[in-house]
GROMACS .gro file of C-alpha atoms in nm:
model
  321
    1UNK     CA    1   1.225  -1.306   0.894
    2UNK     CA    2   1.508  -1.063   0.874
    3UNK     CA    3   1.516  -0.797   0.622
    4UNK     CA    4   1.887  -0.627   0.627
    5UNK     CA    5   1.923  -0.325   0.452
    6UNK     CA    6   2.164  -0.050   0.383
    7UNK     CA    7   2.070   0.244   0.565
    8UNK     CA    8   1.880   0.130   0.830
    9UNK     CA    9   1.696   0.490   0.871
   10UNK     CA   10   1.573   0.457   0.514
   11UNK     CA   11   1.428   0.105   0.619
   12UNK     CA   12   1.274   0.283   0.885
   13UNK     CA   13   1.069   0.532   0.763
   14UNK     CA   14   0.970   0.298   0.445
   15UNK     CA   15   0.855   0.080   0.731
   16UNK     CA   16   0.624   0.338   0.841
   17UNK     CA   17   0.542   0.451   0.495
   18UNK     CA   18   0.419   0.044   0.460
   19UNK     CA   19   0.206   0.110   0.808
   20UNK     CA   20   0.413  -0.077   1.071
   21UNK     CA   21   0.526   0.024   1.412
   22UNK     CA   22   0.906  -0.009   1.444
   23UNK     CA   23   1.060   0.105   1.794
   24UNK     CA   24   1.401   0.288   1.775
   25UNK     CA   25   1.676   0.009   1.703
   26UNK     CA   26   1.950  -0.035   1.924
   27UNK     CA   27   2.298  -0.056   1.822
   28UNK     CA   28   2.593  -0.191   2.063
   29UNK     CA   29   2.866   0.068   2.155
   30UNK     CA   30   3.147   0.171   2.292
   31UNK     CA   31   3.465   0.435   2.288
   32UNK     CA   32   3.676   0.396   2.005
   33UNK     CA   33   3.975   0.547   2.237
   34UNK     CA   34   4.036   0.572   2.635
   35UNK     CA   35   3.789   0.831   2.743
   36UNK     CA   36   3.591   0.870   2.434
   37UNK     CA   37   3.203   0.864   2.415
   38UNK     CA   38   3.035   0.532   2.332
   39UNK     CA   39   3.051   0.465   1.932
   40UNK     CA   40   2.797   0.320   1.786
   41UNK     CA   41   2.970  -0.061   1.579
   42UNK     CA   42   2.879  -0.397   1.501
   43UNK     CA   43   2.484  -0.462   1.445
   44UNK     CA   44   2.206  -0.228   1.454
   45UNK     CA   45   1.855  -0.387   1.436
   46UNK     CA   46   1.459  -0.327   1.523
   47UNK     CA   47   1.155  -0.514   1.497
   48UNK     CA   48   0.835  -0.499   1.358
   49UNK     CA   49   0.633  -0.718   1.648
   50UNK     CA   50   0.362  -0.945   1.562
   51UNK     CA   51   0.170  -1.222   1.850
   52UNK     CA   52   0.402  -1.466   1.808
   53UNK     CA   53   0.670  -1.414   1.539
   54UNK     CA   54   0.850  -1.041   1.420
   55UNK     CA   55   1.052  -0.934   1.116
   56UNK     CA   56   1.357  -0.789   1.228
   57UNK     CA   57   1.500  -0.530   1.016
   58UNK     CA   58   1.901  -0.488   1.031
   59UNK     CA   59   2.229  -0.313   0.940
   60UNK     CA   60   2.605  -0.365   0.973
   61UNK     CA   61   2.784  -0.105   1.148
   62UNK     CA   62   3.099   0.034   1.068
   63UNK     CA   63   3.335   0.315   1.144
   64UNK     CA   64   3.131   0.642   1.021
   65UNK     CA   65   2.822   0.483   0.968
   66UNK     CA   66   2.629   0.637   1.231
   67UNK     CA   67   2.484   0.882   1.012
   68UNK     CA   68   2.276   0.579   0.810
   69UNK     CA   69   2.138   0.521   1.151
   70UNK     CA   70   1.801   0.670   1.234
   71UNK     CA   71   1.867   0.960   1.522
   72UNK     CA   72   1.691   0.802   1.824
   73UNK     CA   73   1.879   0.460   1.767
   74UNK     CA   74   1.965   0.361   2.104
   75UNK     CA   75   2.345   0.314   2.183
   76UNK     CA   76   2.372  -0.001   2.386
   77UNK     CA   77   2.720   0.028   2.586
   78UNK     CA   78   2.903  -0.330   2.617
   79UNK     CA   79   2.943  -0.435   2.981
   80UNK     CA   80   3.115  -0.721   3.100
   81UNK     CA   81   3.391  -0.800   3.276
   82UNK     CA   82   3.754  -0.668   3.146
   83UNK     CA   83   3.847  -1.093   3.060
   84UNK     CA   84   3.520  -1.133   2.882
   85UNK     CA   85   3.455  -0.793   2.666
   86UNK     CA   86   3.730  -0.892   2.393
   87UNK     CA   87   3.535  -1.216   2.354
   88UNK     CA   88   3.199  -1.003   2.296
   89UNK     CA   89   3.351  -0.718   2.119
   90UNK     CA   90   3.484  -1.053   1.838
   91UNK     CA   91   3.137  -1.163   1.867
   92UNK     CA   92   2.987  -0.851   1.785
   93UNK     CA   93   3.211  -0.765   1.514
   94UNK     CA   94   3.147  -1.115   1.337
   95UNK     CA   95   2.758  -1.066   1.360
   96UNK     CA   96   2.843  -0.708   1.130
   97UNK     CA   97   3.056  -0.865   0.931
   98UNK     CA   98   2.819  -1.170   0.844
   99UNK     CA   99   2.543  -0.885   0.747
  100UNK     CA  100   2.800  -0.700   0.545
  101UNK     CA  101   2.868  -1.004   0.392
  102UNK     CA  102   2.452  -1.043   0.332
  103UNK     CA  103   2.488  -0.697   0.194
  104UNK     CA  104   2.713  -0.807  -0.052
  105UNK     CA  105   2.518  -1.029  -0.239
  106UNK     CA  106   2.202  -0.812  -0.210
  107UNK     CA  107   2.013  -0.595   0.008
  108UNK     CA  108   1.691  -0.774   0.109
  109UNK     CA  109   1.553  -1.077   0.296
  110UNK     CA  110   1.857  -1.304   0.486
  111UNK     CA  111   1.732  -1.456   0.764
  112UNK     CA  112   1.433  -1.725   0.813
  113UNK     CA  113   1.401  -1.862   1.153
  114UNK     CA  114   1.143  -2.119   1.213
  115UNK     CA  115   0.978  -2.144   1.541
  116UNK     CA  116   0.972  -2.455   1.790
  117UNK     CA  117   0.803  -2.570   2.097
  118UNK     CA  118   1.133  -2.769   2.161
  119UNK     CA  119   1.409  -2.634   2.017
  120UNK     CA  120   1.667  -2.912   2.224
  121UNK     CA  121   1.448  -3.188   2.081
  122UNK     CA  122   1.522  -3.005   1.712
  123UNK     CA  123   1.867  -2.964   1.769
  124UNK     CA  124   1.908  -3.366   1.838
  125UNK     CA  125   1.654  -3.456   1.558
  126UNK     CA  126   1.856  -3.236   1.320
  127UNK     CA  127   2.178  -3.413   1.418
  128UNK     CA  128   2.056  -3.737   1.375
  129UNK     CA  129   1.918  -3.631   1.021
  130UNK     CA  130   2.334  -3.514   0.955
  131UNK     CA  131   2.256  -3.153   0.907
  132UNK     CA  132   2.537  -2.945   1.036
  133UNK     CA  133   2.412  -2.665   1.288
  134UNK     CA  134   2.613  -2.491   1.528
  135UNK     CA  135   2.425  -2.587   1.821
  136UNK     CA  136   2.154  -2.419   2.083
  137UNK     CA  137   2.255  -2.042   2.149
  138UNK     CA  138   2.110  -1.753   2.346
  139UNK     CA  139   2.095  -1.405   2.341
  140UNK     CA  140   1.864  -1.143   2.513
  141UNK     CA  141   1.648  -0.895   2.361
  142UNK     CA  142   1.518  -0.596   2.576
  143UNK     CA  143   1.216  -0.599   2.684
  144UNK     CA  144   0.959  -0.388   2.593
  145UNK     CA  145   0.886  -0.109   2.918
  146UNK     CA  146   0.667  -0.189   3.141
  147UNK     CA  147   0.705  -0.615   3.109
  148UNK     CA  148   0.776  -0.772   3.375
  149UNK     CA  149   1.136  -0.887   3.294
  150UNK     CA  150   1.373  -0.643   3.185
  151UNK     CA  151   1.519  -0.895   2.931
  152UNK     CA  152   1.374  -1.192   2.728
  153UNK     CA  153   1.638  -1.496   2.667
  154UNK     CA  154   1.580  -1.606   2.308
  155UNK     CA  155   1.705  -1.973   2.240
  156UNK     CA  156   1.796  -2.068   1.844
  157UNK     CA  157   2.049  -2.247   1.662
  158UNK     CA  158   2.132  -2.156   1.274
  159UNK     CA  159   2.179  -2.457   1.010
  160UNK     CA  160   2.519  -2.518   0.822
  161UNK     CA  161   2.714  -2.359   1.143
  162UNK     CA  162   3.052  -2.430   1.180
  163UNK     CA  163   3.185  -2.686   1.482
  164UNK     CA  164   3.234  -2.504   1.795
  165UNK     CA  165   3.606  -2.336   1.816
  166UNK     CA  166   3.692  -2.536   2.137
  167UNK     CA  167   3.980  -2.230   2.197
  168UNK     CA  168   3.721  -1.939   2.206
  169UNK     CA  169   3.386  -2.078   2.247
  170UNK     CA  170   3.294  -1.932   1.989
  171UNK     CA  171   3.042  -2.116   1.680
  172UNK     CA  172   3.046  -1.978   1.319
  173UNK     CA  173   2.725  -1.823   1.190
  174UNK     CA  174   2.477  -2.057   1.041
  175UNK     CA  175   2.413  -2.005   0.659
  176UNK     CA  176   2.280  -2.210   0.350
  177UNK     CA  177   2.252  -2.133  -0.012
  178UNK     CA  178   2.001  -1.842   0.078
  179UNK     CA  179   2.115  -1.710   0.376
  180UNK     CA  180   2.107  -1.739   0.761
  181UNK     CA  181   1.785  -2.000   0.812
  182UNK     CA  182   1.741  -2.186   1.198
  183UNK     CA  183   1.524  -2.264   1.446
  184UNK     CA  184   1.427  -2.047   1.760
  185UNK     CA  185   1.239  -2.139   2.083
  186UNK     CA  186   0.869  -1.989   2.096
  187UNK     CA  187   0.906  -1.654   2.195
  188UNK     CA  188   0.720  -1.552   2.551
  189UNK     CA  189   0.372  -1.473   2.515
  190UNK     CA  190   0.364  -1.236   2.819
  191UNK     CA  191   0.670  -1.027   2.705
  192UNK     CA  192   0.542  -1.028   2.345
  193UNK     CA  193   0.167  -0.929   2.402
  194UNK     CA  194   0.339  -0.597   2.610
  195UNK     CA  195   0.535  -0.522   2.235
  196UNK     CA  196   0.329  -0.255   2.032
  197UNK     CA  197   0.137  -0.494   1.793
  198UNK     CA  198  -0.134  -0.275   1.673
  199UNK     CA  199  -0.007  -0.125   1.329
  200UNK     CA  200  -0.168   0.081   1.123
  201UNK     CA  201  -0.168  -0.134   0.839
  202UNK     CA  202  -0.349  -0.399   1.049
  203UNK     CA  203  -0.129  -0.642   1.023
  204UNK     CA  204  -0.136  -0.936   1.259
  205UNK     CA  205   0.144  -1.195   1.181
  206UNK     CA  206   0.411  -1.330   0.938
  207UNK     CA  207   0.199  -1.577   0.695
  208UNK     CA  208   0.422  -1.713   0.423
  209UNK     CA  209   0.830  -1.634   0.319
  210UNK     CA  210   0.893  -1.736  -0.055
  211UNK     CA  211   1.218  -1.866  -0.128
  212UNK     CA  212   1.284  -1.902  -0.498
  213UNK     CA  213   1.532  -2.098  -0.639
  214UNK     CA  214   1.625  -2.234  -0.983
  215UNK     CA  215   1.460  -2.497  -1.174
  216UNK     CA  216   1.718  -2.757  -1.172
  217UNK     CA  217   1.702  -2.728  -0.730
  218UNK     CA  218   1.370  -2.754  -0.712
  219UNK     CA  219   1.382  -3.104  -0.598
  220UNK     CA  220   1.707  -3.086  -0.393
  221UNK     CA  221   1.560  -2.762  -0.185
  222UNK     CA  222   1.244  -2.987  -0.178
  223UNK     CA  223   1.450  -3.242  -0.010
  224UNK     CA  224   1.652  -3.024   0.259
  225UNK     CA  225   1.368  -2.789   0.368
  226UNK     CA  226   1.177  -3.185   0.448
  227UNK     CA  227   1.440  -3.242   0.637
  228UNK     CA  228   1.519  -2.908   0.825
  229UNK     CA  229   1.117  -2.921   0.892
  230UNK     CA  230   1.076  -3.307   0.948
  231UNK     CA  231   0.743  -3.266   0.708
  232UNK     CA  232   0.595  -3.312   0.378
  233UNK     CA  233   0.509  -3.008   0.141
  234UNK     CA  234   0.232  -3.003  -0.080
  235UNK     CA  235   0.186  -2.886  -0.441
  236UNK     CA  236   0.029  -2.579  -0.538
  237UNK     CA  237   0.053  -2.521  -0.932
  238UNK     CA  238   0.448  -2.497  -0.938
  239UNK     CA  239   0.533  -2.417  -0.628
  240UNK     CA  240   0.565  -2.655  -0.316
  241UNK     CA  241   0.444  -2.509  -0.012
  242UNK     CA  242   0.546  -2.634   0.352
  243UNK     CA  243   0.254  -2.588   0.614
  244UNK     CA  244   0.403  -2.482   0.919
  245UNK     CA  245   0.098  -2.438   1.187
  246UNK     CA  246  -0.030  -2.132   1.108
  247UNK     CA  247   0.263  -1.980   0.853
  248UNK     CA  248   0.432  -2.141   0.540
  249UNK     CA  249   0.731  -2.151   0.317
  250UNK     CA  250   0.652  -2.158  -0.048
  251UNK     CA  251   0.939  -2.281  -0.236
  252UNK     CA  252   0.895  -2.162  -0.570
  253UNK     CA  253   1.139  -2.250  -0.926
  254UNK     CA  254   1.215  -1.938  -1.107
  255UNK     CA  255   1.028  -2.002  -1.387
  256UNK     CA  256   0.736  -1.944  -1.191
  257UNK     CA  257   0.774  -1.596  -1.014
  258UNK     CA  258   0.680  -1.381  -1.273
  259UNK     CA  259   0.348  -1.509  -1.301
  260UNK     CA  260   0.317  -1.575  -0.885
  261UNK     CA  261   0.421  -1.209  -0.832
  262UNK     CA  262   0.407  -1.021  -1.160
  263UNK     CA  263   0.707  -0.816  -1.270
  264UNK     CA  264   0.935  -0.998  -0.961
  265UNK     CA  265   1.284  -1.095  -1.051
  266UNK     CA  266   1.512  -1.296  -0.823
  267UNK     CA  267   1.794  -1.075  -0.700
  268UNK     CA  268   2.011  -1.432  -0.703
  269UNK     CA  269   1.977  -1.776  -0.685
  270UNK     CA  270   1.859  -1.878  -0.409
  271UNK     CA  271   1.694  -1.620  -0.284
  272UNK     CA  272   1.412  -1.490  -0.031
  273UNK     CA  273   1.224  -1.274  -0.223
  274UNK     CA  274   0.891  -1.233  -0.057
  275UNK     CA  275   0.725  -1.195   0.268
  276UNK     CA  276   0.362  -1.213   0.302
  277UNK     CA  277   0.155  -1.043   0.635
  278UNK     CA  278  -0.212  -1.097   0.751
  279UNK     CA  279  -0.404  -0.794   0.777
  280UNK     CA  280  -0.747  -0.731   0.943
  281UNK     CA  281  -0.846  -0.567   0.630
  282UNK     CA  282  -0.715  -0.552   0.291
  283UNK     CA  283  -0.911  -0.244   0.150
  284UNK     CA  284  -0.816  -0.046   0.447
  285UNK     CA  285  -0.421  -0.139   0.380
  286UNK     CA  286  -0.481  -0.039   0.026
  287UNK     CA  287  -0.591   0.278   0.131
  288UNK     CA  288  -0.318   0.336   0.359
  289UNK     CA  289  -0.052   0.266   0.098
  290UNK     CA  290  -0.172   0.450  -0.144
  291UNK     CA  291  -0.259   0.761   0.090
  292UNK     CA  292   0.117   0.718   0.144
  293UNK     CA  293   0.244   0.726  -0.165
  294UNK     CA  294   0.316   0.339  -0.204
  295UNK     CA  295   0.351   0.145  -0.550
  296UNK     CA  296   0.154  -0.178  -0.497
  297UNK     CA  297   0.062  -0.437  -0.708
  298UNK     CA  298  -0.178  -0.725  -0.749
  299UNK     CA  299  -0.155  -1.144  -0.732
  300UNK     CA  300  -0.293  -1.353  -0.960
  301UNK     CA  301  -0.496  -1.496  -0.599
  302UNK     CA  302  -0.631  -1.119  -0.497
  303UNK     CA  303  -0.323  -1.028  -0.268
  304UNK     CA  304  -0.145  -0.695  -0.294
  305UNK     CA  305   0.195  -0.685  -0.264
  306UNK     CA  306   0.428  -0.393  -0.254
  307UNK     CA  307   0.735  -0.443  -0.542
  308UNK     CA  308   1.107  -0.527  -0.425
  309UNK     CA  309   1.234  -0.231  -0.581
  310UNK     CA  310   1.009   0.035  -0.379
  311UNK     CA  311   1.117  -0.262  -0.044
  312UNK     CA  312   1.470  -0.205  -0.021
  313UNK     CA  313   1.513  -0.547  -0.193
  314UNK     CA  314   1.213  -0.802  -0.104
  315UNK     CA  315   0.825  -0.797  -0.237
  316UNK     CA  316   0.641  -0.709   0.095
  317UNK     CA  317   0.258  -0.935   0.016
  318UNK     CA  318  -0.039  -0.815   0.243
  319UNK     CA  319  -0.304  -1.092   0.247
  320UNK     CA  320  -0.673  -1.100   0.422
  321UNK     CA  321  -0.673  -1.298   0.749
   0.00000   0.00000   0.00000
């Protein structure tokens, strides 16, 4: 999941206020003029790590932003040869701009990425299906210190991306209705388990993202999440919820969110409006919310859930598990 916010040192320190562990984010840079120190532009992100999935929390970076960024953000400078660094600086740029543009709709959950044992086999399946993605990508995350690689190569392609610009290279940014949504190769299990997982909160994994939509979609969401997922959902009061090994997606109509998370409204339609963790222990996450001066609420099934408008924009759900 990817939660993009404003000020991404706000998001930060909420974060620990909610009892995860978020490392410093990183943020690429480089002089604005010949000489100059390393600026900070483009994308600034960090993660809050689970086993084998993380929500990534995210800002767009522009020129005198740096002070929304929290002080031990790590500058990144760009390196690559002098015929390839225009190419990345455009790159970079377009990933800010496609978060401002996120931003501009409403500050809160953007991206869903949905993880596969065989992303290639996706990609072709997908195709052959007639949804539109912009094809198998890669990028590299750091590594956490002391793994054994000093990078891990993350495969993923984003639905709805444009056709490949067969001048540059380049392929648009995937988006639907409610944002960036894909598919991303199984992250490594060695360079995960060295991440810090153990957060205060207890939490141990992403367990459900709720995308709400309006009535009337209902049915045609139904229809292209089946697809995208290549499986059946099955009904739960009003909402339809898509099984997904170990996670879900609960798609749920409008109608229906104030009495699934009471006193929710949609910031737009469609929207991500929830996320929902696992914690070791619900009474002990209580505790630390409220010792921290956290707003929650409860479900009508027994979960807590902190509001959107205390989460910079999405309900934040802590269930048992």
């Amino acid at each position: 999941m990817g939660h993009i916010v404003e000020d991404l040192a706000e998001a930060s320190v909420l974060y620990g206020r909610l009892g995860f562990v978020v490392p410093p984010p990183s943020c690429p840079a480089m002089p604005r003029s010949e000489g100059g120190a390393p600026e900070p532009f483009g994308a600034a992100n960090t993660h809050a790590d689970f086993p084998d999935s993380f929500l990534e929390l995210a800002t767009c970076v522009k020129d005198g932003d740096s002070g929304r960024l929290p002080a031990d953000t790590r500058l990144v400078p760009l390196e690559a040869p002098a015929e390839v660094l225009p190419l990345l600086v455009e790159r970079i740029g377009e990933t800010g701009a496609n978060l401002a543009a996120c931003l501009a709709r409403f500050q809160g959950l953007h991206i869903l990425m949905f993880s596969s044992p065989a992303i290639d086999e996706a990609a072709v399946r997908l195709t052959a299906a007639g949804v539109r993605h912009g094809g198998v990508n890669t990028v590299r995350r750091a590594a956490p210190s002391g793994a054994d690689s000093p990078v891990e190569t993350i495969r993923y392609l984003e639905i709805g991306g444009q056709e490949p610009n067969t001048a540059t290279g380049t392929v648009g940014a995937g988006t639907v209705p409610e944002g960036r949504v894909g598919i991303v190769a199984d992250l490594d299990p060695g360079i995960q388990s060295a991440r810090h997982l153990d957060h205060p909160n207890g939490a141990t994994g992403l367990a459900e993202a709720m995308l709400c939509v309006a009535d009337e979609d209902l049915a045609a969401t139904h229809h292209r999440y089946a697809t995208y997922l290549n499986r059946s959902p099955r009904q739960e009061g009003r909402a339809l919820i898509f099984d997904l090994d170990g996670a879900a997606l609960k798609l749920i109509p409008k109608s229906a969110l104030p009495t699934t998370l009471p006193g929710e409204e949609p910031p737009a339609l469609p929207a991500l409006v929830a996320y929902t963790v696992t914690v070791r222990d619900l009474r002990l996450a209580r505790d630390l919310l409220h010792r921290n001066g956290v707003p929650v609420r409860e479900t009508p099934a027994g979960e807590l859930f902190v509001p959107a408008k205390v989460a910079l924009g999405t309900a934040v759900v802590f269930r048992a598990g």
